Short mmCIF file of C-alpha atoms in Angstrom, two decimals:
data_model
loop_
_atom_site.label_atom_id
_atom_site.label_comp_id
_atom_site.label_asym_id
_atom_site.label_seq_id
_atom_site.Cartn_x
_atom_site.Cartn_y
_atom_site.Cartn_z
CA MET A 63 -20.86 -18.91 -21.21
CA ASP A 64 -24.20 -18.83 -22.97
CA LYS A 65 -25.15 -22.39 -23.90
CA ARG A 66 -27.56 -23.03 -26.73
CA LEU A 67 -30.02 -25.89 -26.78
CA GLU A 68 -31.27 -26.39 -30.31
CA ALA A 69 -34.17 -28.67 -31.11
CA GLY A 70 -36.12 -29.44 -34.24
CA TRP A 71 -39.88 -29.62 -34.45
CA ILE A 72 -39.97 -33.39 -33.89
CA GLN A 73 -38.22 -33.07 -30.54
CA ARG A 74 -40.38 -30.12 -29.51
CA ILE A 75 -43.55 -32.01 -30.38
CA ALA A 76 -42.32 -35.13 -28.57
CA TRP A 77 -41.75 -33.18 -25.35
CA SER A 78 -45.19 -31.59 -25.72
CA VAL A 79 -46.83 -34.98 -26.24
CA LEU A 80 -45.17 -36.18 -23.03
CA ALA A 81 -46.67 -33.27 -21.10
CA VAL A 82 -50.16 -33.70 -22.56
CA GLY A 83 -50.13 -37.51 -22.74
CA SER A 84 -49.33 -37.84 -19.06
CA LEU A 85 -52.27 -35.51 -18.27
CA GLY A 86 -49.86 -33.05 -16.68
CA LEU A 87 -48.22 -35.51 -14.31
CA LEU A 88 -44.87 -35.35 -16.14
CA VAL A 89 -45.04 -31.74 -17.27
CA TRP A 90 -41.91 -30.92 -15.25
CA VAL A 91 -39.67 -33.50 -17.02
CA PRO A 92 -38.90 -31.49 -20.22
CA PHE A 93 -38.07 -28.43 -18.14
CA LEU A 94 -35.69 -30.48 -15.97
CA TYR A 95 -34.00 -31.70 -19.17
CA VAL A 96 -33.60 -28.14 -20.44
CA ALA A 97 -32.37 -26.84 -17.08
CA ILE A 98 -29.72 -29.55 -16.79
CA ARG A 99 -28.55 -29.19 -20.39
CA ARG A 100 -28.46 -25.39 -20.58
CA GLY A 101 -28.20 -24.38 -16.92
CA ARG A 102 -29.72 -20.91 -17.10
CA GLY A 103 -31.46 -19.48 -14.07
CA SER A 104 -34.65 -18.95 -16.05
CA ASP A 105 -34.69 -22.63 -17.02
CA TRP A 106 -34.33 -23.68 -13.39
CA GLY A 107 -37.13 -21.24 -12.54
CA ALA A 108 -39.45 -22.79 -15.13
CA PHE A 109 -38.62 -26.27 -13.82
CA ALA A 110 -39.30 -25.16 -10.23
CA ALA A 111 -42.61 -23.56 -11.23
CA PHE A 112 -43.91 -26.69 -12.97
CA LEU A 113 -42.66 -28.93 -10.15
CA LEU A 114 -44.48 -26.71 -7.66
CA TYR A 115 -47.58 -26.93 -9.86
CA GLU A 116 -47.34 -30.71 -9.69
CA LEU A 117 -46.78 -30.77 -5.93
CA VAL A 118 -49.84 -28.57 -5.34
CA THR A 119 -52.34 -30.00 -7.84
CA LEU A 120 -51.73 -33.69 -7.16
CA PRO A 121 -52.77 -33.52 -3.48
CA TRP A 122 -55.53 -31.06 -4.42
CA ALA A 123 -56.96 -33.57 -6.90
CA THR A 124 -56.76 -36.53 -4.52
CA THR A 125 -58.38 -34.82 -1.52
CA GLN A 126 -61.60 -33.90 -3.36
CA GLN A 127 -64.44 -36.18 -2.26
CA SER A 128 -67.16 -35.01 -4.65
CA ASP A 129 -68.10 -37.04 -7.73
CA SER A 130 -68.55 -34.00 -9.95
CA GLY A 131 -64.94 -32.84 -9.61
CA ASP A 132 -63.53 -29.39 -9.04
CA PRO A 133 -63.93 -26.98 -11.96
CA VAL A 134 -61.19 -24.68 -10.63
CA LEU A 135 -58.71 -27.57 -10.62
CA GLY A 136 -59.66 -28.39 -14.21
CA VAL A 137 -59.09 -24.82 -15.36
CA VAL A 138 -55.75 -24.64 -13.53
CA ALA A 139 -54.65 -27.92 -15.13
CA LEU A 140 -55.69 -26.89 -18.64
CA VAL A 141 -54.03 -23.47 -18.39
CA SER A 142 -50.82 -24.94 -16.97
CA ILE A 143 -50.56 -27.70 -19.57
CA GLY A 144 -51.38 -25.24 -22.35
CA MET A 145 -48.70 -22.87 -21.10
CA ALA A 146 -46.17 -25.69 -20.90
CA VAL A 147 -46.93 -26.80 -24.47
CA GLY A 148 -46.65 -23.23 -25.73
CA MET A 149 -43.32 -22.79 -24.00
CA LEU A 150 -41.98 -26.11 -25.28
CA LEU A 151 -43.01 -25.41 -28.85
CA PHE A 152 -42.04 -21.77 -29.17
CA ALA A 153 -39.96 -20.39 -26.28
CA VAL A 154 -37.69 -22.88 -24.53
CA PHE A 155 -35.53 -24.29 -27.30
CA ASP A 156 -33.24 -22.22 -29.50
CA LYS A 157 -33.76 -22.17 -33.25
CA ARG A 158 -31.32 -24.21 -35.28
CA GLN A 159 -28.51 -22.26 -36.91
CA PRO A 160 -27.18 -23.26 -40.31
CA LYS A 161 -23.88 -25.10 -40.12
CA TYR A 162 -22.18 -22.71 -42.52
CA ARG A 163 -23.77 -19.29 -42.33
CA ALA A 164 -22.44 -17.87 -45.60
CA ALA A 165 -22.56 -21.04 -47.65
CA GLY A 166 -23.86 -20.26 -51.12
CA ARG A 167 -24.37 -16.57 -50.43
CA GLY A 168 -22.38 -13.72 -51.90
CA PRO A 169 -19.32 -13.64 -54.09
CA VAL A 170 -16.17 -15.63 -53.49
CA PRO A 171 -13.31 -13.51 -52.05
CA ASP A 172 -11.43 -13.61 -55.40
CA GLN A 173 -14.43 -12.01 -57.05
CA LEU A 174 -14.39 -9.11 -54.59
CA ARG A 175 -10.89 -8.01 -55.49
CA GLY A 176 -8.75 -8.46 -58.52
CA PRO A 177 -5.79 -10.79 -58.56
CA VAL A 178 -3.23 -10.18 -55.82
CA GLN A 179 -0.40 -7.98 -57.06
CA GLY A 180 3.01 -9.43 -56.29
CA PRO A 181 6.54 -8.88 -57.51
CA ALA A 182 7.32 -9.77 -61.10
CA GLN A 183 9.22 -12.95 -61.88
CA GLY A 184 12.75 -12.76 -60.51
CA GLN A 185 12.25 -9.46 -58.72
CA GLY A 186 12.39 -9.13 -54.95
CA GLY A 187 10.43 -6.74 -52.82
CA PRO A 188 7.39 -6.68 -50.59
CA VAL A 189 4.28 -8.57 -51.64
CA GLN A 190 1.24 -6.39 -52.21
CA GLY A 191 -2.23 -7.32 -51.02
CA ASN A 192 -3.57 -9.63 -48.36
CA PRO A 193 -1.50 -12.83 -48.09
CA TYR A 194 -4.51 -14.78 -46.74
CA LEU A 195 -6.51 -14.31 -49.96
CA ARG A 196 -4.05 -16.19 -52.17
#
């Protein structure tokens, strides 16, 4: 029961803009969407990791009393948001598959074999060849 979750570039970019535009506050939302839709353990793990990131960095950012800020917090935030954007653009969603894989490629089945050989007019007997290619 391997579910696929296909997304085009517009959807991937939209999820990435949500993560960056919210300054990392909503970085867990796209991963929750993927985990609910596809339900793989790895998707739930990614969601849990980014939710844990949010639950740790938000109190960390609000408890700092200095005006200059914390450079370690900034690096952690940039690396985490960059990793989330990379995952959303290239790793999380499956690539779209063509609707008809063999459409327009290769010869038509009648071109592979000659005409199906059957009994002559008025004669009985077994039909030769594959009956599904008629």
